[in-house]
Tab-separated table of C-alpha atoms in Angstrom:
chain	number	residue	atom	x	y	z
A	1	UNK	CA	271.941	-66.034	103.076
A	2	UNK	CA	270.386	-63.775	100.734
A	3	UNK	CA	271.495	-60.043	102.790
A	4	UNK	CA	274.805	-60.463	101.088
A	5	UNK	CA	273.996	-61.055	97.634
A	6	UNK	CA	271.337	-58.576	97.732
A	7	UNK	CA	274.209	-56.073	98.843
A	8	UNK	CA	276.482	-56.849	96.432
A	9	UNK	CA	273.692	-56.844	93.829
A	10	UNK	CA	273.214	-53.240	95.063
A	11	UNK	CA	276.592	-51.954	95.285
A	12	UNK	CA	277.150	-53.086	91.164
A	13	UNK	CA	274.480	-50.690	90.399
A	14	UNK	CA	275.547	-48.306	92.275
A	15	UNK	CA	279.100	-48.777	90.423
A	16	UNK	CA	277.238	-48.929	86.908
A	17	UNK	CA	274.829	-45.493	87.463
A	18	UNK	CA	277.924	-43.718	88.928
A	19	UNK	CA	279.651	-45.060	85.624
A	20	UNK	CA	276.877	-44.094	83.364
A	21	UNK	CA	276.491	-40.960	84.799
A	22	UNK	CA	280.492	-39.817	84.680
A	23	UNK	CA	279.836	-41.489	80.413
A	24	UNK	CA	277.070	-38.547	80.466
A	25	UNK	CA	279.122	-35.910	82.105
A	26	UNK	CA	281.875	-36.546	79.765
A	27	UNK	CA	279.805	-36.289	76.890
A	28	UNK	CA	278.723	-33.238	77.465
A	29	UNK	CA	282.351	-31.960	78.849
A	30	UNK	CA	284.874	-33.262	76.188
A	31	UNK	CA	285.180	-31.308	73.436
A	32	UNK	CA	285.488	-34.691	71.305
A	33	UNK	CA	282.306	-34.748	70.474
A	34	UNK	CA	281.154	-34.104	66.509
A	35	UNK	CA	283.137	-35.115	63.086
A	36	UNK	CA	286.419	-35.583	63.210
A	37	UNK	CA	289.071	-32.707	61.797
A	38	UNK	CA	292.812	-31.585	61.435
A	39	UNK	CA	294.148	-30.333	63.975
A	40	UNK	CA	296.641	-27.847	61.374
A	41	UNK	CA	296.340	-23.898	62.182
A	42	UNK	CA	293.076	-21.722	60.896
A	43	UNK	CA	293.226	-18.398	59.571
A	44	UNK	CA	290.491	-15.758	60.561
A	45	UNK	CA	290.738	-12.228	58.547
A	46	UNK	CA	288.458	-9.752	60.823
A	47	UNK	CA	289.250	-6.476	59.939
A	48	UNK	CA	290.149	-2.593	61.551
A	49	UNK	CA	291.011	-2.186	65.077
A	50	UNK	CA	288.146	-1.244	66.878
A	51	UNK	CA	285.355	-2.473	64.207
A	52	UNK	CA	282.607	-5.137	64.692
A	53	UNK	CA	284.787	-7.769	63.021
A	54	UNK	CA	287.527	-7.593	64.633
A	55	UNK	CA	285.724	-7.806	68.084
A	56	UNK	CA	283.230	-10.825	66.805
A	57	UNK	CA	286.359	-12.653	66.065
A	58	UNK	CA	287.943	-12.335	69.286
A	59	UNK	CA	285.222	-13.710	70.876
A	60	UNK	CA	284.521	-16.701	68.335
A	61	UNK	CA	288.027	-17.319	68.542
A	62	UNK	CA	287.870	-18.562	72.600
A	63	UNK	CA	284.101	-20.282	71.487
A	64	UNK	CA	286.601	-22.372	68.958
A	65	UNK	CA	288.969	-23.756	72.035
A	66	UNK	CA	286.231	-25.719	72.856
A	67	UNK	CA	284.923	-26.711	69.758
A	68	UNK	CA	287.995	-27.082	67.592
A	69	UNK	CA	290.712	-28.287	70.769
A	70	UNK	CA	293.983	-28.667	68.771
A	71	UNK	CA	293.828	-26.355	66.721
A	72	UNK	CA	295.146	-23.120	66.602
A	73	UNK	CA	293.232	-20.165	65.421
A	74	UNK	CA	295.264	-16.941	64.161
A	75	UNK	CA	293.549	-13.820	63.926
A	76	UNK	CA	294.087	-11.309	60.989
A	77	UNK	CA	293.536	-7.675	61.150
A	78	UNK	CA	292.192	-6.271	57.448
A	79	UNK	CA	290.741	-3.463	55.955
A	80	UNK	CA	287.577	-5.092	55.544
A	81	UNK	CA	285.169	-6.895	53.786
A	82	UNK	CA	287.172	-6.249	50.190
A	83	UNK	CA	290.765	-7.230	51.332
A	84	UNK	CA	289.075	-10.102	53.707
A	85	UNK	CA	287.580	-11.628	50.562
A	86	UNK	CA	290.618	-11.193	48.583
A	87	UNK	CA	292.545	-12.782	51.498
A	88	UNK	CA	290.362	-16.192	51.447
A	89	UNK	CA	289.930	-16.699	47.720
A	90	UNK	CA	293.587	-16.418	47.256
A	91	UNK	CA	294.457	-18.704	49.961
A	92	UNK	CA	295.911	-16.385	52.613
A	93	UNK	CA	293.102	-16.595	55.299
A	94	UNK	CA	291.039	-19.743	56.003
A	95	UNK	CA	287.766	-18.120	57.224
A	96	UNK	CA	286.650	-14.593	57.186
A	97	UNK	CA	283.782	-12.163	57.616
A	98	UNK	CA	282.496	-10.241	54.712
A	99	UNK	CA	279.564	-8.612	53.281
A	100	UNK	CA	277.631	-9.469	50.652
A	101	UNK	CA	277.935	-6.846	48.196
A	102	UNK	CA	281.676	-7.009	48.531
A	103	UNK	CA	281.135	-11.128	47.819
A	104	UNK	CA	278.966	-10.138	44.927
A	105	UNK	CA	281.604	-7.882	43.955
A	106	UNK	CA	284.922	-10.184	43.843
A	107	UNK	CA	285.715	-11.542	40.382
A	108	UNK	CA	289.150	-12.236	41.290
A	109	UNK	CA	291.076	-15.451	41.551
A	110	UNK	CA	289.629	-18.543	43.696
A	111	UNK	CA	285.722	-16.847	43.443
A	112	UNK	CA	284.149	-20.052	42.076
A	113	UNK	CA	285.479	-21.864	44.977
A	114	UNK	CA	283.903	-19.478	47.604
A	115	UNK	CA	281.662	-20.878	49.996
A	116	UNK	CA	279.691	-19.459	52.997
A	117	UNK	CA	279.262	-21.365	56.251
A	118	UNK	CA	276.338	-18.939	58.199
A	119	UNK	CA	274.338	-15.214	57.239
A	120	UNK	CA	275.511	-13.678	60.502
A	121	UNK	CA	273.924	-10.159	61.328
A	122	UNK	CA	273.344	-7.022	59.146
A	123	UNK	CA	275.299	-4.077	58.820
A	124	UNK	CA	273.927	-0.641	58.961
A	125	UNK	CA	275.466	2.592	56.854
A	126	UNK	CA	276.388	5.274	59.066
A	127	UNK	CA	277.004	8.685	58.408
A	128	UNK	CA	278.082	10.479	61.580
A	129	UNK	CA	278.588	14.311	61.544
A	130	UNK	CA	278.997	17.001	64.265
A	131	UNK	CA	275.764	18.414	65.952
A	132	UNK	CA	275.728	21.568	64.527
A	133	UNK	CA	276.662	20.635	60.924
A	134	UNK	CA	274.292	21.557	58.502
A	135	UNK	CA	274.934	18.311	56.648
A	136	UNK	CA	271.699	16.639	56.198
A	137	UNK	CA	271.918	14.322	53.186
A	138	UNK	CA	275.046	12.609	51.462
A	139	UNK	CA	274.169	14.639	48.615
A	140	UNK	CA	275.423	17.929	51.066
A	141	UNK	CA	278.904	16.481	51.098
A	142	UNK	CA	280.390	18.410	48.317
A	143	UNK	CA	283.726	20.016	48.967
A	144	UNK	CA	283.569	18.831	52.416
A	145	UNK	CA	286.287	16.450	54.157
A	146	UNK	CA	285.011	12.428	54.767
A	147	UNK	CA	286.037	9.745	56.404
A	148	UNK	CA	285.421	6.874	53.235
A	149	UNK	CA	287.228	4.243	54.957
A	150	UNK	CA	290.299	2.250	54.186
A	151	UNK	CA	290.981	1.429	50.276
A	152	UNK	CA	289.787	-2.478	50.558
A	153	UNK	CA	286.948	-2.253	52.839
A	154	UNK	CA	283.603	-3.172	52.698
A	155	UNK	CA	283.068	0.696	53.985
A	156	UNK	CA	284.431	2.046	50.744
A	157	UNK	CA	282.587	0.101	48.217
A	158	UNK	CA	279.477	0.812	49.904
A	159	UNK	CA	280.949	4.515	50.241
A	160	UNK	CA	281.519	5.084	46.594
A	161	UNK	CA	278.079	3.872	45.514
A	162	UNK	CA	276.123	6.124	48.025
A	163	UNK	CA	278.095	9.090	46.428
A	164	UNK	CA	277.573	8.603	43.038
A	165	UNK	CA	274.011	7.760	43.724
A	166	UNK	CA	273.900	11.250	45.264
A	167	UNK	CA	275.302	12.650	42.441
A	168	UNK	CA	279.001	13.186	43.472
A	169	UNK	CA	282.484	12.278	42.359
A	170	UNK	CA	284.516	11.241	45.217
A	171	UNK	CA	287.225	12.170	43.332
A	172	UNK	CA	286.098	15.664	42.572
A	173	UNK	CA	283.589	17.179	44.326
A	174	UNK	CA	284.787	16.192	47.498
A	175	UNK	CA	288.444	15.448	49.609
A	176	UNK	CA	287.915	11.667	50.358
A	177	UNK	CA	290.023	10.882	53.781
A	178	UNK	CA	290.715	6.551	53.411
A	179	UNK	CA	290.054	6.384	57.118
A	180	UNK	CA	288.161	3.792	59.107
A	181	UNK	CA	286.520	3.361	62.575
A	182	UNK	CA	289.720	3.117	64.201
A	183	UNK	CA	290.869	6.564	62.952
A	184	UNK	CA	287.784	8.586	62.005
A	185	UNK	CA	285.965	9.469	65.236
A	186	UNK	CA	289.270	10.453	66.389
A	187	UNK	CA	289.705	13.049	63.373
A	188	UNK	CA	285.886	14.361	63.422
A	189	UNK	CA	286.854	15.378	66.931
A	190	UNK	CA	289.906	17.247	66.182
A	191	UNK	CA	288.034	19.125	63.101
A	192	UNK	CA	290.067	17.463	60.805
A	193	UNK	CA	287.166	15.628	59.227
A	194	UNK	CA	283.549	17.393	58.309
A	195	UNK	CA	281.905	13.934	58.934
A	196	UNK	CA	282.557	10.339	57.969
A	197	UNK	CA	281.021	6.943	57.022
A	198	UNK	CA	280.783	3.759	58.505
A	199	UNK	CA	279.509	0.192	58.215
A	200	UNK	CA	278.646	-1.242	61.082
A	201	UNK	CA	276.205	-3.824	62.901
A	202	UNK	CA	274.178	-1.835	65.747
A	203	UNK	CA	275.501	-0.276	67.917
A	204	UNK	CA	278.775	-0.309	67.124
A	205	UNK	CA	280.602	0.518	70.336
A	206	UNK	CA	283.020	2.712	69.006
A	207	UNK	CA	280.054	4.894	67.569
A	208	UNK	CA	278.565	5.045	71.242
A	209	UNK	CA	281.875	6.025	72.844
A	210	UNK	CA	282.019	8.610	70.280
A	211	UNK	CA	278.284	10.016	70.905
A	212	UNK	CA	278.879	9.489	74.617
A	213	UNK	CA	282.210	11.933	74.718
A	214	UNK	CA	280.966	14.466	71.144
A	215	UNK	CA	278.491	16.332	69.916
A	216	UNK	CA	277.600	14.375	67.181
A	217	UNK	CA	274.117	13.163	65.088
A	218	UNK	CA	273.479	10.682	62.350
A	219	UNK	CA	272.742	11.690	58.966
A	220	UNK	CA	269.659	9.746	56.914
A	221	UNK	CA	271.036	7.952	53.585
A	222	UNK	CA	267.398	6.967	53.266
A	223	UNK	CA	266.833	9.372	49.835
A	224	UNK	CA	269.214	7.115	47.843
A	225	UNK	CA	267.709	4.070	48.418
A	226	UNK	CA	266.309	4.046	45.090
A	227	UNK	CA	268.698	5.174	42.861
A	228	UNK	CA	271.099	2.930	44.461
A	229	UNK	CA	268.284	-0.018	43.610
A	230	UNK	CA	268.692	1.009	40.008
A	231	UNK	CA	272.228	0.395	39.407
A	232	UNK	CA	271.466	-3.446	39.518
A	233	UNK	CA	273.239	-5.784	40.925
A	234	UNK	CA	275.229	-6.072	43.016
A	235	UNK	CA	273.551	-2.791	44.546
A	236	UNK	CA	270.586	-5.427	44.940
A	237	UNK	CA	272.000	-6.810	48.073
A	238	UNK	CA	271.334	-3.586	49.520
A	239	UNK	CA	268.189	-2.801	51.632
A	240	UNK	CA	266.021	0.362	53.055
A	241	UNK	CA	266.230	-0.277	56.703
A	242	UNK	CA	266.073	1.734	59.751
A	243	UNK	CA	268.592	2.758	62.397
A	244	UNK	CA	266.034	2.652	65.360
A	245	UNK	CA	266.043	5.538	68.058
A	246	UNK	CA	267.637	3.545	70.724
A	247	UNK	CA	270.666	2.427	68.692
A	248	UNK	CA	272.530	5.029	70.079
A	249	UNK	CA	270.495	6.878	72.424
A	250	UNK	CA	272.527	10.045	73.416
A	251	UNK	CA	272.736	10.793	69.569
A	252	UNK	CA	270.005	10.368	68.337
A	253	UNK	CA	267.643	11.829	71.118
A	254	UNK	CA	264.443	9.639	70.333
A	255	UNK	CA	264.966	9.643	66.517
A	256	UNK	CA	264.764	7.141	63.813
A	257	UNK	CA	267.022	7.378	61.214
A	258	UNK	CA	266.525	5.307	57.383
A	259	UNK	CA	269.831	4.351	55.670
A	260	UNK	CA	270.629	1.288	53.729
A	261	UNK	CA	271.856	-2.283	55.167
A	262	UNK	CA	273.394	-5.482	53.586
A	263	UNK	CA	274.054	-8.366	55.255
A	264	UNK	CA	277.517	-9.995	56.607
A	265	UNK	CA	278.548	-13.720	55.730
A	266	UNK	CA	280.686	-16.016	57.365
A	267	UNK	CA	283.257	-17.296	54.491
A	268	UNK	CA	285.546	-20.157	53.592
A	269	UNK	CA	286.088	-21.880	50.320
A	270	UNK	CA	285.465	-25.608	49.070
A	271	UNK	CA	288.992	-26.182	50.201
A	272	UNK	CA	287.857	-26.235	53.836
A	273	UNK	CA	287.818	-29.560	55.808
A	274	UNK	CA	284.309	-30.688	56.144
A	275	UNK	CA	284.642	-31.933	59.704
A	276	UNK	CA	286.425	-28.431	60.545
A	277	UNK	CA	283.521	-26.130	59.049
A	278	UNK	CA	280.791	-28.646	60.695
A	279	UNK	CA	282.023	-27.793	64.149
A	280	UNK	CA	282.746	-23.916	63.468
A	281	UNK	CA	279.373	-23.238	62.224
A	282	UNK	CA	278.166	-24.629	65.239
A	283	UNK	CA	280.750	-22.812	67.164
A	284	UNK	CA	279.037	-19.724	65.854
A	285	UNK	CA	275.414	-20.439	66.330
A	286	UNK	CA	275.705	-21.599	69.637
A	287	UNK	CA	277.928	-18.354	70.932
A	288	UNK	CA	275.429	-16.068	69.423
A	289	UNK	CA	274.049	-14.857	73.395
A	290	UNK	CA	277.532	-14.905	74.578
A	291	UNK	CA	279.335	-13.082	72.034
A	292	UNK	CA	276.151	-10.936	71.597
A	293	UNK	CA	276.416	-9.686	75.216
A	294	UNK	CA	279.292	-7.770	73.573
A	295	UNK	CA	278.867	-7.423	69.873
A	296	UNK	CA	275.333	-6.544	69.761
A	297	UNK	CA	274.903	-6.930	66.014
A	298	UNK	CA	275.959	-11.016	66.730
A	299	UNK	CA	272.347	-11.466	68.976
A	300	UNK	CA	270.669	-11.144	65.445
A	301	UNK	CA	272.651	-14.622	64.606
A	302	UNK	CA	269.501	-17.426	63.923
A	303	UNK	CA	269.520	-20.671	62.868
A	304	UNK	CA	266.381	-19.828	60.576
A	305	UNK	CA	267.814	-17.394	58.830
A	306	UNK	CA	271.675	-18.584	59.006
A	307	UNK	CA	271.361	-20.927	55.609
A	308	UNK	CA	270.370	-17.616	53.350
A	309	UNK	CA	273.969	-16.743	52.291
A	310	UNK	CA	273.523	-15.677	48.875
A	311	UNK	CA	275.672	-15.198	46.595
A	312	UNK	CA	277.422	-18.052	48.099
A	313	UNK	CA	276.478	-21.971	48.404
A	314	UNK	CA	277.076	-23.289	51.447
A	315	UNK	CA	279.716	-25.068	52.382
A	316	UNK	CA	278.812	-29.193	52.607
A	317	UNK	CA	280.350	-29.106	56.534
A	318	UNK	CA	277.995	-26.321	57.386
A	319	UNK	CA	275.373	-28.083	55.608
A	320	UNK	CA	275.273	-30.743	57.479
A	321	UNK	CA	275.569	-28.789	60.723
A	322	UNK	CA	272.230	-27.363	59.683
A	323	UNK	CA	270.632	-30.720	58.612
A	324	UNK	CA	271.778	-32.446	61.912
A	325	UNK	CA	269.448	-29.157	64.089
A	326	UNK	CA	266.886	-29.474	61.758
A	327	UNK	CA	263.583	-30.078	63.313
């Protein structure tokens, strides 16, 4: 008499595990999961064809699918960190990638409502000449032909600093070519540029293709570390670093090189949703190995070091993204 109830007793908890377990499965599936947000279009400003930002945001931008479904995420090309700041303060990008001296730098419209959601990765100053150039210092430059980058780029303001720091006007003493990554390797190639600069986190793929295919070396901006330091801020944002040898192997041939670095911040302003910026931030902490397996520079993304973002505050959604992984 009992057989039977004991089998249907059974077969109901079979029914209730498989139910729990397809509960747990869907948990983990459905994007659904996390604060709630509107679904309205995003913005992202990256920057030149070719660069670090531009690549870093077409990878974060499949990451959002599944952690923002519904919305629809438009990618920007810009000059850089300059125009990409510009672009978010005034309203005409939602989110962007900049660096912190070009942050520091903004006084413009909107700045007091600036707000960073993650410190991302660093970027290193690179000056790349040919092989047999006898350029070995910025301060060797004069009345030669660089690459500066484009007018409104975080590879320009840099640029002009490390100039007059080595004692030149780039509007005298030297033709400045407003060129970036997508156009500069190109032109040192042809001999139409003596050597150019670039900002960059390591390795910067365009840089290796460049060394792989050209005689080319990197040039130490180590020597103006400390007259840049005594300009003040925002020059303070800068730091002595160290481009080591196997950054880009077949150009620098087992060599260290010292330059100057400044880190990269993931921006919004106080006008972002909270619920939106909660689930982006995560979005970009927990892509950091994937998108890192093809931006390099991302793999330096932590969660310990993510909430530094000065100048900025942090936005209250990514706050509470970091509050909810505290340990």
């Amino acid at each position: 008499m009992n057989v039977p109830h004991l089998g249907r007793r059974r077969a109901l908890q079979s029914v209730l595990a498989a139910a729990a377990a397809l509960a747990l499965l869907l948990w983990w599936l459905l994007p659904s999961r996390g604060p709630s947000y509107p679904k309205e279009p995003v913005s992202f400003s990256t920057g030149v064809a070719a660069g670090v930002y531009e690549t870093y945001g077409k990878m974060l931008k499949a990451d959002l699918r599944e952690q923002l479904p519904g919305v629809a995420v438009n990618l920007l090309q810009s000059q850089g960190s300059v125009d990409n700041v510009q672009r978010v303060a005034s309203g005409k990008a939602d989110f962007t990638i900049a660096a912190a001296d070009a942050v520091a730098d903004y006084q413009g419209p909107g700045k007091d409502g600036l707000r960073a959601c993650a410190r991302l990765y660093d970027d290193y100053m690179q000056l790349i000449v040919p092989r047999d150039s006898a350029i070995g210092s910025a301060r060797d430059l004069r009345g030669k032909r660089v690459g500066v980058g484009q007018a409104a780029s975080g590879v320009n303001l840099i640029t002009r600093r490390l100039l007059e720091a080595a004692g030149l006007d780039p509007a005298k003493d030297l033709t400045a070519v407003p060129v970036g990554i997508d156009r500069a390797p190109g032109m040192l190639k042809a001999g139409e540029l003596d050597a150019f600069f670039w900002s960059g986190g390591l390795p910067t793929n365009t840089v290796t293709n460049l060394a792989a295919s050209s005689n080319v070396k990197l040039v130490q901006l180590g020597d103006l570390v400390d007259r840049l330091h005594s300009k003040g801020d925002p020059a303070g944002y800068y730091r002595q670093a160290v481009m080591p040898a196997d950054a880009y192997p077949t150009m620098q041939h087992g060599t260290a090189v010292t330059t100057i670095a400044v880190a990269n911040l993931l921006v919004t302003t106080d006008r972002a949703d909270t619920g939106l910026v909660e689930r982006l931030t995560r979005a970009v902490i927990d892509s950091r190995d994937e998108i890192g397996n093809k931006v390099h520079a991302a793999q330096l993304v932590d969660l310990r070091t993510a909430v530094f973002t000065d100048p900025l505050p942090l936005h209250e959604g990514a706050r509470r993204y970091y509050r909810s992984v505290k340990p």
